[in-house]
Short mmCIF file of C-alpha atoms and ligand atoms in Angstrom, two decimals:
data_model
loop_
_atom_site.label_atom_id
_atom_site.label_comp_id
_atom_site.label_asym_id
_atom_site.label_seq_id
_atom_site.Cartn_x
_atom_site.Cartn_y
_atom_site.Cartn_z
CA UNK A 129 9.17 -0.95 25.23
CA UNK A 130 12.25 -1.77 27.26
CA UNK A 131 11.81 -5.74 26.93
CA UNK A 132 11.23 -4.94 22.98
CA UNK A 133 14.35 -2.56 22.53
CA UNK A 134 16.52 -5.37 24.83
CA UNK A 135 15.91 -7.93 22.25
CA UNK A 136 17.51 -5.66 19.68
CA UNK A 137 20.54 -4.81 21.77
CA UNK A 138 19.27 -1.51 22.24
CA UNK A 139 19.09 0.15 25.89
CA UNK A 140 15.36 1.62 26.31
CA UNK A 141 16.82 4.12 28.76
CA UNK A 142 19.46 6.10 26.02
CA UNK A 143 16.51 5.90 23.34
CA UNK A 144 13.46 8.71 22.84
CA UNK A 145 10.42 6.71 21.36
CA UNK A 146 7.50 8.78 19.51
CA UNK A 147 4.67 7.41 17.37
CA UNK A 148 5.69 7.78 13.74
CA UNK A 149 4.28 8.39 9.71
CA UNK A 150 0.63 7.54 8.90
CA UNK A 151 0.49 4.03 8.54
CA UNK A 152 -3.24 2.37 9.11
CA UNK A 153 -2.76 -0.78 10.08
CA UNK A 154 0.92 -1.47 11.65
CA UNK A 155 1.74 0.56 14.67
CA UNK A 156 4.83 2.47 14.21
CA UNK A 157 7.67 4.17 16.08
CA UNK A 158 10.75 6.27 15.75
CA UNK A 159 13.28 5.43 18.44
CA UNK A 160 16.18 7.98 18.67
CA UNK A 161 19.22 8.75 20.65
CA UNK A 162 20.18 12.20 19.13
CA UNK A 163 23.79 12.15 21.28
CA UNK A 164 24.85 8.85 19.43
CA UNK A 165 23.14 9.79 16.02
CA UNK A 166 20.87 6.65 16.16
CA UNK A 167 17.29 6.41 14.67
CA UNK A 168 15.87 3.28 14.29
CA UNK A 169 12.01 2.54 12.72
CA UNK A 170 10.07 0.07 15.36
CA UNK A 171 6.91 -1.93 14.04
CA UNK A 172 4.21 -3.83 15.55
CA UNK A 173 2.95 -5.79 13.32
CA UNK A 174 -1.50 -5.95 12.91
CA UNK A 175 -2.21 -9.07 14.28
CA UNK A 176 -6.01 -8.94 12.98
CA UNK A 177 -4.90 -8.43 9.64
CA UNK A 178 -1.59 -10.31 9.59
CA UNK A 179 -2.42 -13.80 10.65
CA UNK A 180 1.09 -14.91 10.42
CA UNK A 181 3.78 -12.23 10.93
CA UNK A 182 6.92 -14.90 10.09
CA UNK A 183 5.50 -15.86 6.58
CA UNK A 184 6.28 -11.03 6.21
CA UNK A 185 9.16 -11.91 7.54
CA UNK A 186 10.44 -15.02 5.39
CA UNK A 187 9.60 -12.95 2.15
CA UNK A 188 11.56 -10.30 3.32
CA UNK A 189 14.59 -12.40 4.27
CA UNK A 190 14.52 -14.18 0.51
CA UNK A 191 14.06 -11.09 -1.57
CA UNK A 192 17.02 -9.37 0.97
CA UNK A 193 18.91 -12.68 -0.33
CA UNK A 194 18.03 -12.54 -3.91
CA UNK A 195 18.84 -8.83 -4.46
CA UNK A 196 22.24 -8.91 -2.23
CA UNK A 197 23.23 -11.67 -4.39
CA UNK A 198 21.71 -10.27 -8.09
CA UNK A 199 22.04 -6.71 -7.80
CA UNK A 200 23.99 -5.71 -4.77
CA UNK A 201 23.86 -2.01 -5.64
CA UNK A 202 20.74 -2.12 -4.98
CA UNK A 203 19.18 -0.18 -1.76
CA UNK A 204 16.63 -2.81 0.60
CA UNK A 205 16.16 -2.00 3.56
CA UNK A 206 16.16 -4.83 5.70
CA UNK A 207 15.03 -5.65 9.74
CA UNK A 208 17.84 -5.55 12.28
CA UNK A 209 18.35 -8.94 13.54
CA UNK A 210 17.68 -9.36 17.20
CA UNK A 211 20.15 -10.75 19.69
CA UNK A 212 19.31 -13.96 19.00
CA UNK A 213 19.52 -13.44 15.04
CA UNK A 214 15.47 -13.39 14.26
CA UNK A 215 13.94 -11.01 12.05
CA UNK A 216 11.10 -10.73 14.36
CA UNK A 217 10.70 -9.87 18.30
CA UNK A 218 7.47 -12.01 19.74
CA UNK A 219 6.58 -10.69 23.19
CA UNK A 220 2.79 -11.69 24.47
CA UNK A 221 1.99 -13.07 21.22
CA UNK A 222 2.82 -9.41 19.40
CA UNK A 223 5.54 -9.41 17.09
CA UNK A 224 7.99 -6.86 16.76
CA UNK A 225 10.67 -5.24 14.11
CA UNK A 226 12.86 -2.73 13.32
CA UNK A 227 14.41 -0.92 10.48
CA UNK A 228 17.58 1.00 10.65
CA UNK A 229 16.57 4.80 9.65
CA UNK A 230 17.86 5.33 6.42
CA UNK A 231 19.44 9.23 7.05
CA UNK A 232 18.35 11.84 4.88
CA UNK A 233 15.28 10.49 4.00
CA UNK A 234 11.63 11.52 4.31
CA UNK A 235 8.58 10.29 3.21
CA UNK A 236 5.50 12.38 1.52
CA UNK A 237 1.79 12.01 1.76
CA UNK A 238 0.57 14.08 -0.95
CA UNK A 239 2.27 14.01 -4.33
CA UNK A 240 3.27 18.02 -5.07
CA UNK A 241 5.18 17.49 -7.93
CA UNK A 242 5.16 15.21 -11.23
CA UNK A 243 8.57 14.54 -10.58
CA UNK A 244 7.72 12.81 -7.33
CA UNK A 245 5.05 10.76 -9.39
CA UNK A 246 7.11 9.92 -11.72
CA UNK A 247 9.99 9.22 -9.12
CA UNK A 248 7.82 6.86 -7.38
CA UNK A 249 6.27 4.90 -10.23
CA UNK A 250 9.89 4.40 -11.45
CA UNK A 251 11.11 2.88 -8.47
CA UNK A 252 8.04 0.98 -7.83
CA UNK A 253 8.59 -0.89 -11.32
CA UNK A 254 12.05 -1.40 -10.96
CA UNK A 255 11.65 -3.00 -7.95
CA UNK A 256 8.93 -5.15 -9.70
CA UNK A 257 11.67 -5.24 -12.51
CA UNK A 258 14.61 -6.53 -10.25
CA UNK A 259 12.45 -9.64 -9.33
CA UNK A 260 11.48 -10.89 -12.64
CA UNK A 261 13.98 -13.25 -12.53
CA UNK A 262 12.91 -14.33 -9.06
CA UNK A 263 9.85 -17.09 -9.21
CA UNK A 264 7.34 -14.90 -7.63
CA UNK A 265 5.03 -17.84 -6.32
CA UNK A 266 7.63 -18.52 -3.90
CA UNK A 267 6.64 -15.81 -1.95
CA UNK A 268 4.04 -16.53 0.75
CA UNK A 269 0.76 -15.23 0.77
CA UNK A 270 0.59 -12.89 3.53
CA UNK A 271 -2.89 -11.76 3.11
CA UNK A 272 -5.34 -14.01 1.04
CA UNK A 273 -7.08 -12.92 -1.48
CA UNK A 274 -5.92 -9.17 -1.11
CA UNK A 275 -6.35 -7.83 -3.99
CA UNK A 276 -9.24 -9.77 -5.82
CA UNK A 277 -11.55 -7.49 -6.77
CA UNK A 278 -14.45 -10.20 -6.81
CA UNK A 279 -13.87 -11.57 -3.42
CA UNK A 280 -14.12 -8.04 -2.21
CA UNK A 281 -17.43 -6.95 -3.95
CA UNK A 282 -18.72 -10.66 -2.56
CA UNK A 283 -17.63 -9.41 1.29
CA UNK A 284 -19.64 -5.81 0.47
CA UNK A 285 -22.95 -7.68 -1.19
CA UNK A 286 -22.70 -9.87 2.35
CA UNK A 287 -22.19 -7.04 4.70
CA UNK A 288 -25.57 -5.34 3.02
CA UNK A 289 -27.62 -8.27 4.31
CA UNK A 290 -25.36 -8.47 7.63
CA UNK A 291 -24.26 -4.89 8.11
CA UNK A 292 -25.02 -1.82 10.64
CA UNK A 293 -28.93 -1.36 9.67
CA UNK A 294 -28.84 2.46 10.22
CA UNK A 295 -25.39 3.29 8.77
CA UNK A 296 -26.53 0.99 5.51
CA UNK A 297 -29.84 3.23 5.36
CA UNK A 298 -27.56 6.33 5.43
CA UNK A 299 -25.25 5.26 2.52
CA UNK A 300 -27.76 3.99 -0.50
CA UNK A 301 -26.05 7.14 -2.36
CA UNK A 302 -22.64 5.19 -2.32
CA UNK A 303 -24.13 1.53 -1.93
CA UNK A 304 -25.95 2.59 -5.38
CA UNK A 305 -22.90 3.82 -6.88
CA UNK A 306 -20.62 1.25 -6.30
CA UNK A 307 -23.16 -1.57 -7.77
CA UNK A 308 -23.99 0.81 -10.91
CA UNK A 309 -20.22 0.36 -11.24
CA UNK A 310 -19.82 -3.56 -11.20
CA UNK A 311 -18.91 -3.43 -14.61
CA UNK A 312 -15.30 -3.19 -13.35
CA UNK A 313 -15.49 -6.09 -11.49
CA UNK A 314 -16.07 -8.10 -14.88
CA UNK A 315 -13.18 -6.64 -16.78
CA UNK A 316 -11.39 -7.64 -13.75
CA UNK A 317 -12.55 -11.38 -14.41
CA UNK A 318 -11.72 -10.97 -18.41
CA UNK A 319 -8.55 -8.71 -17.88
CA UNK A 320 -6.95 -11.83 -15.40
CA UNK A 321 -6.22 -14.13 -18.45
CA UNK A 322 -4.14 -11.31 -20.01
CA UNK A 323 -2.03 -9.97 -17.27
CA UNK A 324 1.25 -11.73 -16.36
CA UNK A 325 2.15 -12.73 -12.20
CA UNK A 326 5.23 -10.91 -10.64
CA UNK A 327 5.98 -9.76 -7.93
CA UNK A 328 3.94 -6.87 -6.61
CA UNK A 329 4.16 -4.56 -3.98
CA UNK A 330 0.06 -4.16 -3.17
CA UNK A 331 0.82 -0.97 -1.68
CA UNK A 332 2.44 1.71 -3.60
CA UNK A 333 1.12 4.48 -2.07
CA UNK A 334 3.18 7.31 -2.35
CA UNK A 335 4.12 7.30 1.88
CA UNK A 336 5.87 3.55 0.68
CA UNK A 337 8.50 5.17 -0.89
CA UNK A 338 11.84 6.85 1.11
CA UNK A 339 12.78 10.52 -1.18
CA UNK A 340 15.98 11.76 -0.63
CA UNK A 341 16.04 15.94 -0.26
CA UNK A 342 16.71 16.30 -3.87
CA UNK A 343 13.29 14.90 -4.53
CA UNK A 344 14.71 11.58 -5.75
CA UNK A 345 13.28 8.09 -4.89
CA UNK A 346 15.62 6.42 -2.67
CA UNK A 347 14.42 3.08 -1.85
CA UNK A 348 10.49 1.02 -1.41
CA UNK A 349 9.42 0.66 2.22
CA UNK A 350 6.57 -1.68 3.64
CA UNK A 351 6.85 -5.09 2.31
CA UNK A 352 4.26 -6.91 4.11
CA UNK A 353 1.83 -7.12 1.22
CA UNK A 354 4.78 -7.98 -1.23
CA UNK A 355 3.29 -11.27 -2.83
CA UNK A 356 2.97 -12.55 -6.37
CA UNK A 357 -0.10 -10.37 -8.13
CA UNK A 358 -0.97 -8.37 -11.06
CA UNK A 359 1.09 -4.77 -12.40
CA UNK A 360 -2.21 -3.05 -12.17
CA UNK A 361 -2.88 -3.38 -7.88
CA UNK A 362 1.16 -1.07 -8.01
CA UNK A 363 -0.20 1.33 -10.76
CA UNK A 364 -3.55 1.33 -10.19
CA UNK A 365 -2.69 2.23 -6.31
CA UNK A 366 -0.37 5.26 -7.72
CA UNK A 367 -3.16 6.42 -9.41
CA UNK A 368 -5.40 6.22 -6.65
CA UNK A 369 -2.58 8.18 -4.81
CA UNK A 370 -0.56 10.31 -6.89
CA UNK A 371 -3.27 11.62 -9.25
CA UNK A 372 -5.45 14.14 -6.95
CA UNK A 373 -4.27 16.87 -5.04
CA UNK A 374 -5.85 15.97 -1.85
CA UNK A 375 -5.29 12.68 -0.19
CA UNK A 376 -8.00 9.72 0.91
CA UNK A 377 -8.73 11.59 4.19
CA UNK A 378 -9.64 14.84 2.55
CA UNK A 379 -13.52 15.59 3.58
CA UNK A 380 -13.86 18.68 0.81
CA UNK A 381 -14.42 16.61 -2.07
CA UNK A 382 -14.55 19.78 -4.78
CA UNK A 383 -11.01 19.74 -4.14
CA UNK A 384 -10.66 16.12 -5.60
CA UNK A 385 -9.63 15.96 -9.37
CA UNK A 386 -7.46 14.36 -11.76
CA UNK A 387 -4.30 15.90 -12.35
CA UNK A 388 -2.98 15.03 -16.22
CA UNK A 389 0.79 15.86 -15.71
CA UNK A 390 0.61 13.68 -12.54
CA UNK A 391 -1.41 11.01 -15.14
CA UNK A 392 1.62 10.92 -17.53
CA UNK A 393 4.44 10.64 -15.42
CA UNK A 394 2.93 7.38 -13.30
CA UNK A 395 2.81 5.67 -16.82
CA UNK A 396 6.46 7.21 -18.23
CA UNK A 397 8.27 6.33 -15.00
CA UNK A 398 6.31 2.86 -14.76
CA UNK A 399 7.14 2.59 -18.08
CA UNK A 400 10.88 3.34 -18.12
CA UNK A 401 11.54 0.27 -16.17
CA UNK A 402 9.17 -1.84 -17.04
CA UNK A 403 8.21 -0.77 -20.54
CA UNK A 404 10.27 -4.38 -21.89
CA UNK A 405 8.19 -6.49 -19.50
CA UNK A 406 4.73 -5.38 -19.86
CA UNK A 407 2.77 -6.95 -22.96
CA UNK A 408 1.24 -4.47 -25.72
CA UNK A 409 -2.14 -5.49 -23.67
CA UNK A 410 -1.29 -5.31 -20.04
CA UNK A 411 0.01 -1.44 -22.00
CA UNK A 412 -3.59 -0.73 -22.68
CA UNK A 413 -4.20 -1.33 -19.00
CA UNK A 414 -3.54 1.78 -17.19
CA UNK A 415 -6.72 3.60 -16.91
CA UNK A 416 -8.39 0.79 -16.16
CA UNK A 417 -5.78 -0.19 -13.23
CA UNK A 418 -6.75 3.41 -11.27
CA UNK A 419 -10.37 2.26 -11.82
CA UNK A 420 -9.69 -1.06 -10.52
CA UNK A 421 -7.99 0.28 -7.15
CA UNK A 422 -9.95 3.36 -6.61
CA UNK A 423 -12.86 1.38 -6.92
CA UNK A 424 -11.59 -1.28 -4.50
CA UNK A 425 -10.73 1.16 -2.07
CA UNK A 426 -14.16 2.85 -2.18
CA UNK A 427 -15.70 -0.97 -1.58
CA UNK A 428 -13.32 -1.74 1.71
CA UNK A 429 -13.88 1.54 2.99
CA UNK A 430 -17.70 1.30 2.21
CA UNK A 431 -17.67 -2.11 3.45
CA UNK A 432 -15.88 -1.47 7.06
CA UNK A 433 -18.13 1.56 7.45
CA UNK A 434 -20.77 -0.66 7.14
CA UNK A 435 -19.15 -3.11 9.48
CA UNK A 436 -18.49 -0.91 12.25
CA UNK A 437 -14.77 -0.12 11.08
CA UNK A 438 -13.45 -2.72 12.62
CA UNK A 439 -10.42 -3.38 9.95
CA UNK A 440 -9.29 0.27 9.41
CA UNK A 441 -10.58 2.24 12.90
CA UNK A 442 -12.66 5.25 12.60
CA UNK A 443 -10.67 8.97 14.22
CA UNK A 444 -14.16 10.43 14.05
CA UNK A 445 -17.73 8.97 13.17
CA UNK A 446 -18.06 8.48 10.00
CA UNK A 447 -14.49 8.96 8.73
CA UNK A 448 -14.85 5.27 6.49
CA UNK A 449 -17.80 6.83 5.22
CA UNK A 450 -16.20 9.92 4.37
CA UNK A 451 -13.19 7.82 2.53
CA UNK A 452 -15.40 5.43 0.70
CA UNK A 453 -16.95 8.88 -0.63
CA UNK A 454 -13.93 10.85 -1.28
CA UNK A 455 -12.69 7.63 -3.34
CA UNK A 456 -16.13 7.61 -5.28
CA UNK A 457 -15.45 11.02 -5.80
CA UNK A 458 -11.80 10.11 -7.70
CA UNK A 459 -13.33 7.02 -9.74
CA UNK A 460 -15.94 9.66 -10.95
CA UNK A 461 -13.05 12.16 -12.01
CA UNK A 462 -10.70 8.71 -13.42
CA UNK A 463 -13.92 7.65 -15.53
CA UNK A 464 -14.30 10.98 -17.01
CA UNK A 465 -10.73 11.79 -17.42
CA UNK A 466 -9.58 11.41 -21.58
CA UNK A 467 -5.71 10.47 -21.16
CA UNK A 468 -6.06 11.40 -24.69
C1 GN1 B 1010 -3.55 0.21 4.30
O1 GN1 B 1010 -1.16 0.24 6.31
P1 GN1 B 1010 -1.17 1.12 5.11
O2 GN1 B 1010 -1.69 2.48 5.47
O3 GN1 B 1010 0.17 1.18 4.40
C2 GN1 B 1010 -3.99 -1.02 3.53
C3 GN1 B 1010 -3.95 -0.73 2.04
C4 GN1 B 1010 -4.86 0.42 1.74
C5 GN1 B 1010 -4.43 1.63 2.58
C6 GN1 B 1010 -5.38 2.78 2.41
C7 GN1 B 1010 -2.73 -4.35 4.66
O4 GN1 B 1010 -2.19 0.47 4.04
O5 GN1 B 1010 -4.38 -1.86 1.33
O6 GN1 B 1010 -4.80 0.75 0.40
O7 GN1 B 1010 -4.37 1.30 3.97
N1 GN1 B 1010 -3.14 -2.14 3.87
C8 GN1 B 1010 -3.69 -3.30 4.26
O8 GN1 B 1010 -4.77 3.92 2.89
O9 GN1 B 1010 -4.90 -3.49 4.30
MG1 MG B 1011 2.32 1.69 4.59
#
C-alpha cells in the first residue's frame, strides 16, 4: 500500500485505508486522512476479467477529453494522475487507480424510493445522451463480447457438458428454466437490427451512481465496461436493479417482486433525456430490455455456479446458485408483470 499511495504523491503513513462499497470484481479502498479532510477512492483493477487495464484507462482519458471540451459543466470524475502523469499505477503486474472522493456523496444498494429510480435512469441516459455526438466505436473493447446474450447462453450449453457433475445434478430446476426461456435469446438476434450503437455504460446498477443527500443523482461511477453497445444492457440492468425491493444477494425469494412505480420512473427518467434519441421501436423495447438482463444475469450466475465460481467468488456455498435463483425469481415476476 505504501509503494501504491507513493506513486500518487500520497504519504501511506498520514492515510487510514479500509476496504470499501460492494463491488464484485475490482478490489476497492477508501484512503482517508480525516486531519487534512482528504478521501481518496483506490482500485485494483480484476486482472482475470480485465485483460488489459490501459485500454479502461484510454476510454476514460477520451471521454474526460470530450466532455471537458463539449459540456464542461458537466460532473466526470476522473483518476488522479500519478507522479509521473499516468492514469494507472502498475506494481507486480497489478494495476492501480484512484479517484478523488467526491464530498457529500453516497452511494445506495437498494433502490427505496422512485425518485432514486428515476434519478438514476436520468443520469444514466444523459450520460449516454452527452456522447451521441462522440463516435462510440472509438472506444476500446474492454471486455469482449460482454453483453451478447448468445455468446453467453453458448458458454452455459458448454459448461453443462464440461461443468461440476454434482452441482449440475442439483440445479436441473434452474438449468430447465433458463432453456424453457431461450426464446429471449432469439428476440435478442431479431431485436439487434433495430437498435442503434452508443455508448453504453454495461453497468447501471444502482451502486454506479454517486446521490447527493438530497436524493439527487450527482454523477456515473465505474467506467470500465463503458464501450459502444445497445440502450437496453443500461435499462435493462436498472430494471434488473431498481425494480425489486430486495437486491441480487437476497436468499428469501417471496420477498422478490416487481415494483410498478419503480417500473415507470426507469422509463420517464430514461426517457427525459433520451426520449429524442431512441427510435419509436427501440421505445417498444423496455420490458423486453429487463428480460434481456435479468435473464443474462441468471445465465452467468448459473453458469459460474456450475463452474466452480471462479469469475464472481462464492462468500458461502452455493451463493451463485442462490443468485442465479433469486434472478429467475425476478424474470418470473418481469414476464408476468402488465406495464399496462
Ligand atoms: C459485476 O463489479 P460490479 O459489481 O460493478 C459485473 C456486472 C454484473 C454485476 C452483478 C465486469 O459488476 O456485469 O452485472 O457484477 N461486472 C463485470 O452484480 O462482470
Ligand atoms: Mg460497480
Amino acid at each position: 500500500m505504501e509503494k501504491i499511495l507513493s506513486q500518487f504523491g500520497l504519504p501511506a503513513d498520514s492515510f487510514s485505508v479500509n476496504p470499501f462499497g460492494s463491488g464484485l470484481i475490482n478490489s476497492t479502498w477508501l484512503i482517508e486522512n480525516r486531519e487534512r479532510g482528504e478521501k481518496y477512492i483506490l482500485q485494483k483493477i480484476n486482472r482475470q476479467v480485465f485483460k488489459h487495464p490501459e485500454d479502461i484507462a484510454f476510454n476514460i482519458t477520451l471521454i474526460d477529453e470530450y466532455l471537458k471540451d463539449q459540456f464542461p459543466d458537466y460532473l466526470f470524475v476522473s483518476p488522479r494522475k500519478t507522479i509521473g502523469g499516468d492514469g494507472l499505477v502498475n506494481i507486480a503486474g497489478e494495476f492501480y487507480r484512484m479517484f478523488p472522493f467526491i464530498s457529500n456523496s453516497h452511494t445506495i444498494d437498494v433502490v427505496e424510493k422512485p425518485q432514486q429510480a428515476y434519478e438514476a435512469a436520468k443520469q444514466f441516459a444523459r450520460f449516454t445522451k452527452l456522447l451521441v455526438g462522440f463516435d462510440a466505436t472509438r472506444l476500446k473493447i474492454t471486455l469482449p463480447d460482454f453483453h451478447d446474450l448468445s455468446l453467453r447462453y453458448q458458454q452455459f450449453e458448454r459448461i453443462l457438458e464440461t461443468g461440476n457433475g454434482e452441482r449440475i445434478r442439483d440445479s436441473l430446476e434452474l438449468i430447465s428454466f433458463i432453456k424453457k426461456n431461450k426464446g429471449i435469446v432469439e428476440q435478442y438476434e431479431d431485436r439487434k437490427a433495430n437498435m442503434a450503437i452508443r455508448c453504453t455504460h454495461h453497468d447501471t446498477k444502482i451502486s454506479n451512481l454517486l446521490f447527493n443527500e438530497e436524493d439527487k443523482g450527482i454523477c456515473v461511477i465505474d467506467l470500465d465496461t463503458l464501450m459502444p453497445g445497445y440502450f437496453i444492457s443500461d435499462v435493462g440492468d436498472m430494471m434488473r436493479t431498481y425494480l425489486c425491493p430486495v437486491s441480487e444477494e437476497e436468499k428469501d425469494f417471496s420477498k422478490i417482486g416487481i415494483r410498478r412505480e419503480f417500473y415507470d420512473a426507469i422509463v420517464s427518467g430514461y426517457l427525459s433525456e433520451m426520449g429524442a434519441e431512441l427510435t419509436k421501436t427501440e421505445k417498444g423495447f423496455f420490458k423486453y430490455a429487463g428480460e434481456f438482463m435479468i435473464y443474462m444475469q441468471a445465465i452467468r450466475f448459473l453458469t459460474d455456479h456450475l463452474n466452480d465460481d471462479i469469475y464472481y467468488g462464492a462468500k458461502y456455498e452455493g451463493h451463485n446458485f442462490v443468485r442465479a435463483g433469486n434472478q429467475i425469481s425476478l424474470l418470473q415476476r418481469l414476464i408476468e408483470f402488465n406495464p399496462g
